[in-house]
CSV table of C-alpha atoms and ligand atoms in Angstrom, one decimal:
chain,number,residue,atom,x,y,z
G,209,UNK,CA,7.2,-83.8,-3.0
G,210,UNK,CA,10.0,-82.2,-1.1
G,211,UNK,CA,11.7,-85.1,0.9
G,212,UNK,CA,15.2,-84.6,2.6
G,213,UNK,CA,15.6,-81.3,1.0
G,214,UNK,CA,15.1,-82.6,-2.6
G,215,UNK,CA,12.2,-82.8,-5.0
G,216,UNK,CA,11.2,-86.6,-5.6
G,217,UNK,CA,8.3,-88.6,-6.4
G,218,UNK,CA,6.6,-90.2,-3.5
G,219,UNK,CA,3.1,-91.3,-2.3
G,220,UNK,CA,1.7,-90.2,1.1
G,221,UNK,CA,-0.4,-92.8,3.0
G,222,UNK,CA,-3.1,-90.9,5.2
G,223,UNK,CA,-4.7,-93.0,8.3
G,224,UNK,CA,-8.3,-92.5,9.4
G,225,UNK,CA,-7.5,-89.9,11.7
G,226,UNK,CA,-6.1,-87.7,8.8
G,227,UNK,CA,-2.5,-88.2,10.0
G,228,UNK,CA,0.5,-89.3,7.7
G,229,UNK,CA,1.2,-93.0,8.2
G,230,UNK,CA,4.1,-93.4,5.8
G,231,UNK,CA,5.9,-91.8,2.9
G,232,UNK,CA,7.2,-94.1,0.3
G,233,UNK,CA,8.0,-94.2,-3.3
G,234,UNK,CA,4.7,-96.1,-4.0
G,235,UNK,CA,1.8,-97.2,-1.7
G,236,UNK,CA,-0.9,-99.5,-1.8
G,237,UNK,CA,-4.4,-99.0,-0.7
G,238,UNK,CA,-7.3,-97.1,-1.6
G,239,UNK,CA,-8.7,-94.3,-2.4
G,240,UNK,CA,-6.0,-92.8,-4.1
G,241,UNK,CA,-5.3,-89.1,-5.5
G,242,UNK,CA,-2.9,-88.5,-8.1
G,243,UNK,CA,-1.7,-84.8,-8.1
G,244,UNK,CA,0.6,-85.8,-11.3
G,245,UNK,CA,3.8,-83.8,-11.7
G,246,UNK,CA,2.5,-81.1,-9.1
G,247,UNK,CA,4.4,-80.7,-6.0
G,248,UNK,CA,2.9,-81.6,-2.6
G,249,UNK,CA,4.4,-79.5,0.3
G,250,UNK,CA,3.2,-79.2,4.1
G,251,UNK,CA,0.7,-76.5,4.5
G,252,UNK,CA,2.3,-73.2,6.0
G,253,UNK,CA,2.0,-71.8,9.3
G,254,UNK,CA,1.8,-68.2,9.7
G,255,UNK,CA,2.7,-66.8,13.0
G,256,UNK,CA,1.3,-63.3,12.6
G,257,UNK,CA,-2.2,-62.3,11.6
G,258,UNK,CA,-4.7,-59.6,12.7
G,259,UNK,CA,-8.4,-60.9,11.8
G,260,UNK,CA,-9.9,-58.0,13.8
G,261,UNK,CA,-12.4,-60.3,15.5
G,262,UNK,CA,-13.8,-58.9,17.5
G,263,UNK,CA,-13.1,-55.7,15.8
G,264,UNK,CA,-14.2,-52.2,15.5
G,265,UNK,CA,-16.9,-51.1,13.5
G,266,UNK,CA,-16.0,-51.3,9.8
G,267,UNK,CA,-13.2,-53.9,10.4
G,268,UNK,CA,-12.3,-55.4,7.3
G,269,UNK,CA,-11.8,-59.0,8.1
G,270,UNK,CA,-13.1,-61.5,10.5
G,271,UNK,CA,-11.9,-65.0,11.9
G,272,UNK,CA,-14.2,-66.5,9.1
G,273,UNK,CA,-13.0,-64.4,6.2
G,274,UNK,CA,-9.4,-64.4,7.4
G,275,UNK,CA,-9.2,-68.0,7.8
G,276,UNK,CA,-10.6,-68.7,4.4
G,277,UNK,CA,-7.9,-66.2,3.1
G,278,UNK,CA,-5.5,-68.4,4.8
G,279,UNK,CA,-6.6,-71.5,3.4
G,280,UNK,CA,-6.4,-70.4,-0.4
G,281,UNK,CA,-3.0,-69.0,0.4
G,282,UNK,CA,-1.8,-72.3,1.5
G,283,UNK,CA,-1.9,-71.7,5.5
G,284,UNK,CA,-3.2,-74.2,7.5
G,285,UNK,CA,-2.5,-72.5,10.9
G,286,UNK,CA,-2.6,-69.0,12.0
G,287,UNK,CA,-1.5,-67.1,15.2
G,288,UNK,CA,-3.8,-64.2,15.8
G,289,UNK,CA,-2.9,-61.3,17.4
G,290,UNK,CA,-4.4,-59.8,20.8
G,291,UNK,CA,-4.7,-56.1,19.4
G,292,UNK,CA,-8.6,-56.8,18.7
G,293,UNK,CA,-11.2,-54.8,20.3
G,294,UNK,CA,-11.1,-54.8,23.1
G,295,UNK,CA,-7.5,-56.0,23.1
G,296,UNK,CA,-7.1,-59.7,24.7
G,297,UNK,CA,-6.0,-58.9,28.5
G,298,UNK,CA,-8.0,-61.5,30.5
G,299,UNK,CA,-9.2,-65.1,30.5
G,300,UNK,CA,-12.7,-63.9,29.5
G,301,UNK,CA,-11.7,-62.0,26.5
G,302,UNK,CA,-9.4,-64.8,25.4
G,303,UNK,CA,-12.4,-67.1,25.5
G,304,UNK,CA,-14.9,-64.9,24.1
G,305,UNK,CA,-12.3,-65.0,21.0
G,306,UNK,CA,-12.0,-68.7,21.2
G,307,UNK,CA,-15.9,-69.0,20.8
G,308,UNK,CA,-15.4,-67.1,17.5
G,309,UNK,CA,-13.1,-69.7,16.2
G,310,UNK,CA,-15.3,-72.6,16.9
G,311,UNK,CA,-17.7,-73.3,13.9
G,312,UNK,CA,-16.3,-70.3,11.9
G,313,UNK,CA,-12.6,-70.9,11.3
G,314,UNK,CA,-11.3,-72.7,8.1
G,315,UNK,CA,-8.1,-73.4,9.6
G,316,UNK,CA,-6.5,-73.8,13.1
G,317,UNK,CA,-5.8,-70.6,15.1
G,318,UNK,CA,-3.4,-70.2,18.1
G,319,UNK,CA,-4.6,-67.3,20.1
G,320,UNK,CA,-2.1,-64.6,21.6
G,321,UNK,CA,-2.8,-62.7,24.7
G,322,UNK,CA,-1.6,-59.4,25.9
G,323,UNK,CA,0.4,-59.9,29.3
G,324,UNK,CA,-0.6,-57.5,32.1
G,325,UNK,CA,1.3,-58.5,35.3
G,326,UNK,CA,-2.0,-59.5,37.3
G,327,UNK,CA,-3.3,-61.6,34.2
G,328,UNK,CA,-0.4,-63.6,33.3
G,329,UNK,CA,-0.8,-66.7,35.5
G,330,UNK,CA,-4.7,-67.4,34.6
G,331,UNK,CA,-3.7,-66.5,30.8
G,332,UNK,CA,-0.9,-68.7,30.8
G,333,UNK,CA,-2.9,-72.0,31.0
G,334,UNK,CA,-5.2,-70.9,28.3
G,335,UNK,CA,-3.5,-68.7,25.7
G,336,UNK,CA,-1.4,-70.0,22.7
G,337,UNK,CA,1.1,-67.4,23.4
G,338,UNK,CA,1.9,-63.9,24.5
G,339,UNK,CA,2.4,-60.7,22.3
G,340,UNK,CA,4.1,-57.7,23.8
G,341,UNK,CA,3.9,-54.4,21.8
G,342,UNK,CA,6.6,-52.0,22.8
G,343,UNK,CA,5.3,-49.3,20.8
G,344,UNK,CA,1.5,-48.3,20.7
G,345,UNK,CA,-0.6,-50.3,18.3
G,346,UNK,CA,-4.4,-49.5,17.8
G,347,UNK,CA,-6.2,-50.1,20.0
G,348,UNK,CA,-3.4,-50.8,22.3
G,349,UNK,CA,-2.3,-47.3,23.8
G,350,UNK,CA,-0.4,-48.2,26.7
G,351,UNK,CA,2.8,-50.1,26.3
G,352,UNK,CA,5.6,-51.3,28.8
G,353,UNK,CA,8.8,-49.2,28.6
G,354,UNK,CA,12.0,-50.8,27.8
G,355,UNK,CA,12.9,-50.4,31.5
G,356,UNK,CA,10.0,-52.2,32.5
G,357,UNK,CA,10.8,-55.1,29.7
G,358,UNK,CA,13.1,-57.4,31.7
G,359,UNK,CA,10.7,-57.8,34.7
G,360,UNK,CA,7.7,-58.5,32.1
G,361,UNK,CA,9.9,-60.9,30.3
G,362,UNK,CA,10.8,-62.7,33.7
G,363,UNK,CA,7.2,-63.2,34.8
G,364,UNK,CA,6.6,-64.8,31.6
G,365,UNK,CA,9.3,-67.3,31.4
G,366,UNK,CA,7.6,-69.7,33.7
G,367,UNK,CA,4.8,-70.0,31.5
G,368,UNK,CA,6.9,-71.9,29.0
G,369,UNK,CA,4.7,-70.2,25.9
G,370,UNK,CA,6.0,-68.4,23.1
G,371,UNK,CA,6.4,-64.7,23.4
G,372,UNK,CA,6.5,-62.6,20.4
G,373,UNK,CA,7.8,-59.0,20.8
G,374,UNK,CA,6.9,-56.1,18.5
G,375,UNK,CA,10.2,-54.4,19.0
G,376,UNK,CA,10.2,-50.6,18.2
G,377,UNK,CA,11.1,-48.3,20.9
G,378,UNK,CA,9.0,-45.4,20.9
G,379,UNK,CA,11.2,-43.2,22.7
G,380,UNK,CA,13.1,-43.0,19.4
G,381,UNK,CA,10.5,-42.1,17.1
G,382,UNK,CA,10.9,-38.7,15.5
G,383,UNK,CA,7.4,-37.6,16.1
G,384,UNK,CA,8.2,-33.8,15.2
G,385,UNK,CA,8.3,-35.1,11.4
G,386,UNK,CA,5.0,-35.1,9.5
G,387,UNK,CA,5.2,-38.0,7.2
G,388,UNK,CA,3.8,-37.6,3.7
G,389,UNK,CA,4.9,-40.9,2.1
G,390,UNK,CA,6.7,-44.1,3.0
G,391,UNK,CA,10.2,-42.5,3.2
G,392,UNK,CA,8.7,-40.2,5.6
G,393,UNK,CA,7.4,-42.8,7.7
G,394,UNK,CA,10.7,-44.6,7.8
G,395,UNK,CA,12.4,-41.5,8.9
G,396,UNK,CA,9.6,-41.1,11.9
G,397,UNK,CA,10.3,-45.0,12.9
G,398,UNK,CA,13.9,-45.4,11.7
G,399,UNK,CA,15.6,-48.7,12.1
G,400,UNK,CA,17.6,-47.4,15.1
G,401,UNK,CA,14.2,-47.5,17.3
G,402,UNK,CA,14.2,-51.1,16.2
G,403,UNK,CA,17.6,-51.9,17.1
G,404,UNK,CA,17.3,-50.1,20.3
G,405,UNK,CA,14.3,-52.4,21.3
G,406,UNK,CA,15.9,-55.5,20.0
G,407,UNK,CA,19.1,-55.2,22.0
G,408,UNK,CA,17.1,-55.1,25.2
G,409,UNK,CA,16.0,-58.3,24.3
G,410,UNK,CA,19.6,-59.6,25.1
G,411,UNK,CA,18.8,-59.4,28.7
G,412,UNK,CA,15.7,-61.9,28.4
G,413,UNK,CA,15.9,-64.8,30.9
G,414,UNK,CA,17.5,-67.8,29.4
G,415,UNK,CA,14.8,-70.6,28.4
G,416,UNK,CA,12.2,-68.1,27.4
G,417,UNK,CA,10.7,-68.8,24.1
G,418,UNK,CA,11.2,-65.5,22.7
G,419,UNK,CA,10.1,-64.6,19.1
G,420,UNK,CA,10.8,-61.0,17.4
G,421,UNK,CA,8.2,-60.0,14.9
G,422,UNK,CA,8.7,-58.6,11.5
G,423,UNK,CA,12.3,-57.7,11.7
G,424,UNK,CA,13.4,-55.3,8.9
G,425,UNK,CA,17.1,-55.4,8.8
G,426,UNK,CA,19.9,-58.0,8.2
G,427,UNK,CA,21.9,-56.8,11.1
G,428,UNK,CA,18.8,-57.5,13.4
G,429,UNK,CA,18.4,-61.0,12.1
G,430,UNK,CA,22.1,-61.8,12.6
G,431,UNK,CA,22.3,-60.3,16.0
G,432,UNK,CA,19.1,-62.3,17.3
G,433,UNK,CA,20.2,-65.5,15.5
G,434,UNK,CA,23.7,-65.2,17.4
G,435,UNK,CA,21.7,-64.9,20.8
G,436,UNK,CA,19.3,-68.0,19.9
G,437,UNK,CA,16.1,-65.8,19.9
G,438,UNK,CA,13.7,-66.5,17.1
G,439,UNK,CA,12.6,-64.0,14.5
G,440,UNK,CA,10.3,-63.6,11.6
G,441,UNK,CA,10.7,-61.6,8.4
G,442,UNK,CA,7.5,-60.8,6.5
G,443,UNK,CA,6.9,-60.4,2.8
G,444,UNK,CA,6.5,-56.8,2.5
G,445,UNK,CA,10.0,-56.1,4.0
G,446,UNK,CA,11.5,-58.7,1.8
G,447,UNK,CA,9.7,-57.7,-1.4
G,448,UNK,CA,9.0,-54.0,-1.0
G,449,UNK,CA,11.2,-50.8,-0.3
G,450,UNK,CA,10.0,-47.5,0.8
G,451,UNK,CA,10.0,-46.6,-3.1
G,452,UNK,CA,7.5,-49.2,-3.9
G,453,UNK,CA,4.5,-47.4,-3.5
G,454,UNK,CA,3.5,-43.8,-2.7
G,455,UNK,CA,0.5,-43.8,-0.6
G,456,UNK,CA,-0.7,-45.0,2.8
G,457,UNK,CA,-1.2,-48.6,1.4
G,458,UNK,CA,2.5,-49.0,1.7
G,459,UNK,CA,2.4,-47.5,5.3
G,460,UNK,CA,3.3,-50.3,7.7
G,461,UNK,CA,4.8,-50.8,11.2
G,462,UNK,CA,7.8,-51.4,11.2
G,463,UNK,CA,8.1,-49.1,8.2
G,464,UNK,CA,9.2,-50.2,4.6
G,465,UNK,CA,13.0,-49.7,4.4
G,466,UNK,CA,15.5,-48.4,1.7
G,467,UNK,CA,16.2,-50.7,-1.3
G,468,UNK,CA,19.6,-51.4,0.1
G,469,UNK,CA,18.1,-52.6,3.5
G,470,UNK,CA,15.5,-54.6,1.7
G,471,UNK,CA,18.0,-56.2,-0.5
G,472,UNK,CA,20.3,-57.3,2.3
G,473,UNK,CA,17.0,-58.7,4.4
G,474,UNK,CA,16.1,-60.8,1.1
G,475,UNK,CA,19.8,-62.1,0.9
G,476,UNK,CA,19.7,-63.1,4.5
G,477,UNK,CA,16.4,-64.7,4.1
G,478,UNK,CA,17.6,-66.7,0.9
G,479,UNK,CA,20.6,-67.9,2.8
G,480,UNK,CA,18.4,-69.4,5.6
G,481,UNK,CA,19.7,-66.9,8.3
G,482,UNK,CA,16.0,-65.8,9.0
G,483,UNK,CA,14.4,-68.7,10.8
G,484,UNK,CA,10.7,-67.8,10.1
G,485,UNK,CA,8.6,-66.1,7.4
G,486,UNK,CA,5.3,-64.8,8.6
G,487,UNK,CA,2.6,-62.4,6.8
G,488,UNK,CA,1.7,-59.7,9.4
G,489,UNK,CA,-1.6,-59.7,7.8
G,490,UNK,CA,-3.2,-56.5,8.8
G,491,UNK,CA,-6.2,-55.6,6.6
G,492,UNK,CA,-7.3,-52.3,6.7
G,493,UNK,CA,-10.3,-51.0,4.9
G,494,UNK,CA,-9.5,-49.3,1.5
G,495,UNK,CA,-11.0,-46.1,2.9
G,496,UNK,CA,-8.7,-45.9,6.0
G,497,UNK,CA,-5.9,-46.0,3.5
G,498,UNK,CA,-7.2,-43.0,1.4
G,499,UNK,CA,-6.7,-39.4,2.3
G,500,UNK,CA,-4.0,-38.2,4.6
G,501,UNK,CA,-0.8,-40.3,4.8
G,502,UNK,CA,0.1,-39.1,8.3
G,503,UNK,CA,-3.4,-40.1,9.6
G,504,UNK,CA,-3.7,-43.3,7.9
G,505,UNK,CA,-3.4,-46.7,9.9
G,506,UNK,CA,-0.5,-48.8,9.3
G,507,UNK,CA,-0.7,-52.4,7.8
G,508,UNK,CA,-1.3,-54.5,4.9
G,509,UNK,CA,-3.0,-57.6,4.1
G,510,UNK,CA,-0.8,-60.6,3.3
G,511,UNK,CA,-1.9,-64.0,4.5
G,512,UNK,CA,-3.4,-65.1,1.1
G,513,UNK,CA,-0.3,-63.9,-0.7
G,514,UNK,CA,2.9,-64.7,1.3
G,515,UNK,CA,3.1,-68.3,-0.1
G,516,UNK,CA,2.1,-67.6,-3.6
G,517,UNK,CA,4.8,-64.6,-4.0
G,518,UNK,CA,7.6,-66.8,-2.6
G,519,UNK,CA,6.8,-69.8,-4.5
G,520,UNK,CA,7.2,-67.6,-7.6
G,521,UNK,CA,10.6,-66.8,-6.3
G,522,UNK,CA,11.3,-70.2,-6.0
G,523,UNK,CA,10.1,-71.1,-9.7
G,524,UNK,CA,12.5,-68.2,-10.9
G,525,UNK,CA,15.5,-69.6,-8.9
G,526,UNK,CA,16.1,-66.9,-6.5
G,527,UNK,CA,14.8,-68.8,-3.5
G,528,UNK,CA,15.6,-72.4,-2.6
G,529,UNK,CA,12.4,-74.2,-1.9
G,530,UNK,CA,14.0,-76.1,1.1
G,531,UNK,CA,14.5,-72.8,2.7
G,532,UNK,CA,10.9,-71.5,2.0
G,533,UNK,CA,9.5,-74.6,3.5
G,534,UNK,CA,11.7,-74.6,6.6
G,535,UNK,CA,10.7,-70.7,7.4
G,536,UNK,CA,7.0,-70.9,6.2
G,537,UNK,CA,6.1,-74.6,7.3
G,538,UNK,CA,8.4,-76.4,9.7
G,539,UNK,CA,10.0,-73.8,11.9
G,540,UNK,CA,6.9,-72.1,12.8
G,541,UNK,CA,4.9,-75.5,13.5
G,542,UNK,CA,7.7,-76.2,15.6
G,543,UNK,CA,7.6,-73.0,17.4
G,544,UNK,CA,3.9,-73.7,18.2
G,545,UNK,CA,4.6,-77.4,19.0
G,546,UNK,CA,2.2,-78.4,16.5
G,547,UNK,CA,2.4,-81.9,14.6
G,548,UNK,CA,2.1,-80.0,11.3
G,549,UNK,CA,4.7,-78.4,8.7
G,550,UNK,CA,6.4,-81.6,7.9
G,551,UNK,CA,5.6,-84.7,5.5
G,552,UNK,CA,6.5,-87.1,7.8
G,553,UNK,CA,4.8,-89.9,9.7
G,554,UNK,CA,2.7,-88.8,12.8
G,555,UNK,CA,2.1,-85.2,11.5
G,556,UNK,CA,-1.1,-84.3,10.3
G,557,UNK,CA,-1.9,-84.4,6.6
G,558,UNK,CA,-2.2,-80.9,6.2
G,559,UNK,CA,-0.8,-80.3,2.8
G,560,UNK,CA,-0.7,-78.0,-0.2
G,561,UNK,CA,-0.5,-78.9,-4.0
G,562,UNK,CA,1.4,-76.6,-6.0
G,563,UNK,CA,1.6,-76.4,-9.7
G,564,UNK,CA,4.7,-74.3,-10.7
G,565,UNK,CA,3.5,-73.9,-14.4
G,566,UNK,CA,0.3,-72.2,-13.0
G,567,UNK,CA,1.7,-68.6,-12.4
G,568,UNK,CA,-0.8,-65.7,-12.6
G,569,UNK,CA,-0.8,-62.0,-11.7
G,570,UNK,CA,-2.2,-61.4,-8.4
G,571,UNK,CA,-5.5,-59.3,-8.7
G,572,UNK,CA,-7.3,-58.0,-5.6
G,573,UNK,CA,-10.6,-58.8,-7.1
G,574,UNK,CA,-9.5,-62.4,-7.1
G,575,UNK,CA,-8.3,-62.6,-3.5
G,576,UNK,CA,-10.7,-63.7,-0.6
G,577,UNK,CA,-9.5,-61.4,2.0
G,578,UNK,CA,-12.4,-59.2,3.0
G,579,UNK,CA,-10.3,-55.9,2.9
G,580,UNK,CA,-10.3,-56.1,-1.0
G,581,UNK,CA,-6.9,-54.8,-1.7
G,582,UNK,CA,-3.4,-55.9,-2.0
G,583,UNK,CA,0.0,-53.9,-2.3
G,584,UNK,CA,1.2,-56.6,-4.6
G,585,UNK,CA,-1.6,-55.9,-7.4
G,586,UNK,CA,-0.1,-57.5,-10.7
G,587,UNK,CA,2.7,-59.2,-9.1
G,588,UNK,CA,3.1,-62.7,-10.4
G,589,UNK,CA,2.3,-65.5,-8.1
G,590,UNK,CA,1.8,-69.3,-7.7
G,591,UNK,CA,-1.5,-69.9,-5.9
G,592,UNK,CA,-1.8,-73.4,-4.4
G,593,UNK,CA,-4.3,-75.7,-6.5
G,594,UNK,CA,-5.3,-77.9,-3.6
G,595,UNK,CA,-5.2,-77.7,0.2
G,596,UNK,CA,-5.7,-80.7,2.4
G,597,UNK,CA,-6.8,-80.5,6.0
G,598,UNK,CA,-6.3,-83.6,8.1
G,599,UNK,CA,-6.5,-85.5,4.6
G,600,UNK,CA,-9.7,-83.9,3.6
G,601,UNK,CA,-9.6,-81.1,0.6
G,602,UNK,CA,-10.6,-77.7,1.7
G,603,UNK,CA,-9.0,-76.2,-1.6
G,604,UNK,CA,-9.9,-77.7,-4.7
G,605,UNK,CA,-9.0,-76.1,-8.1
G,606,UNK,CA,-7.9,-73.1,-6.4
G,607,UNK,CA,-11.4,-72.7,-4.6
G,608,UNK,CA,-12.4,-72.9,-1.2
G,609,UNK,CA,-14.7,-76.1,-0.6
G,610,UNK,CA,-14.2,-76.7,3.1
G,611,UNK,CA,-16.0,-76.4,6.2
G,612,UNK,CA,-15.4,-74.3,9.2
G,613,UNK,CA,-13.5,-77.1,11.1
G,614,UNK,CA,-10.8,-75.0,12.4
G,615,UNK,CA,-9.7,-75.3,16.0
G,616,UNK,CA,-8.1,-73.5,18.8
G,617,UNK,CA,-4.7,-74.9,19.2
G,618,UNK,CA,-2.2,-74.4,22.2
G,619,UNK,CA,1.5,-75.4,22.1
G,620,UNK,CA,2.2,-78.9,23.0
G,621,UNK,CA,6.0,-79.1,23.8
G,622,UNK,CA,7.7,-82.4,24.6
G,623,UNK,CA,9.3,-82.0,28.2
G,624,UNK,CA,12.7,-80.4,28.0
G,625,UNK,CA,12.3,-79.5,24.5
G,626,UNK,CA,14.7,-76.4,23.4
G,627,UNK,CA,13.1,-73.2,22.7
G,628,UNK,CA,15.7,-72.3,20.3
G,629,UNK,CA,14.9,-72.0,16.7
G,630,UNK,CA,18.0,-72.8,14.8
G,631,UNK,CA,18.2,-70.8,11.5
G,632,UNK,CA,19.8,-72.5,8.5
G,633,UNK,CA,18.5,-75.6,6.8
O,251,DOR,O1,1.8,-52.3,10.3
O,251,DOR,C1,1.2,-53.1,11.1
O,251,DOR,N1,0.1,-53.1,11.4
O,251,DOR,N2,1.8,-53.4,12.1
O,251,DOR,C2,1.5,-53.7,13.3
O,251,DOR,O2,2.3,-54.1,14.2
O,251,DOR,C3,0.1,-53.8,13.8
O,251,DOR,C4,-0.7,-53.9,12.4
O,251,DOR,C5,-2.4,-53.5,12.6
O,251,DOR,O3,-2.8,-54.3,13.7
O,251,DOR,O4,-2.9,-53.0,11.8
O,252,ZN,ZN1,1.2,-57.2,13.5
């Protein structure tokens, strides 16, 4: 397993509560489970999923299906976004969503709320975090302006919860362009609109746990890192460019960028400059992606393929395993204040087993996500063979065998803990 940044043989003792008791070269005790020369990693935490639950009619995912998809992809904890139907703007709506997790979720779920000045204080004691959309994102059509942002952030700071921002400034969108393909979509929502929104975050109050979703350029990653603001990069901006696919399945917000921008973002990720990787799993039904590009919704599924695609990059020698584990497992777990994401005593035994020889092309028909398609069809990937949750297998032989034992989790931060997520490993 990966210990102190190196792959080395070791045995993990798990206590009766499903926590890691110790990690040693050899352990005594029974029962024992031998994974041979496969690699044990901490299960990943995905800070960015849209499970559409509650959703509009015809929604292509639910908390039940999305969390099984997560489990199969080696993700043991997800942060769910509040642009469900209706958006999560009140304690009542948050609790309604929490009721959909209990008895239905395969993995743990942190629930983000949408901040409205009047409901921030009551939501602060119940939510797992806040998500600010600076550009409309269905079904959210009213968003704060960049001038209103500093006051909103100031109101959020006392809550102490993680605040995630979708940073695109709609004032910079070139709405006169009718996009026909991904390059056209990139012209409508250019990198300048992202930069403009991100730069306003420099005015955020100190101490705010601030995180920027799906950053698409290396410059933005570096700018945020220099100011101690967390951010995530997502597999589609890391692996796909605006020339990767012609139709609306490759339409996402923010858009796919040029190959030059993609390569620079990937380079930043490989060097450990981007603190976190998340999927922005946005499962739209295939029918919504057919037809007119301009009218199609943005987003693509990803929670089940994020780790498998990046593990293949590790196998190919293009990505250090320690960088991946820090960005996919350790830092996002710490961001949510959860005792997962590390193979260390006291952490929950939420683990995945990876066999780097079991590489296979991705095929949508073999994926569990209810939306039934992937933009990565045919890409070689390494899917986890096993996934353990609190010391109990929920994936065996690559198949889901768990029960819906997922819970709603909220951040547990040690008093005085620093909000800063430092990049680099
Ligand atoms: O492409 C996207 N799809 N970006 C977002 O920010 C939202 C998401 C969705 O909910 O479909
Ligand atoms: Zn999103």
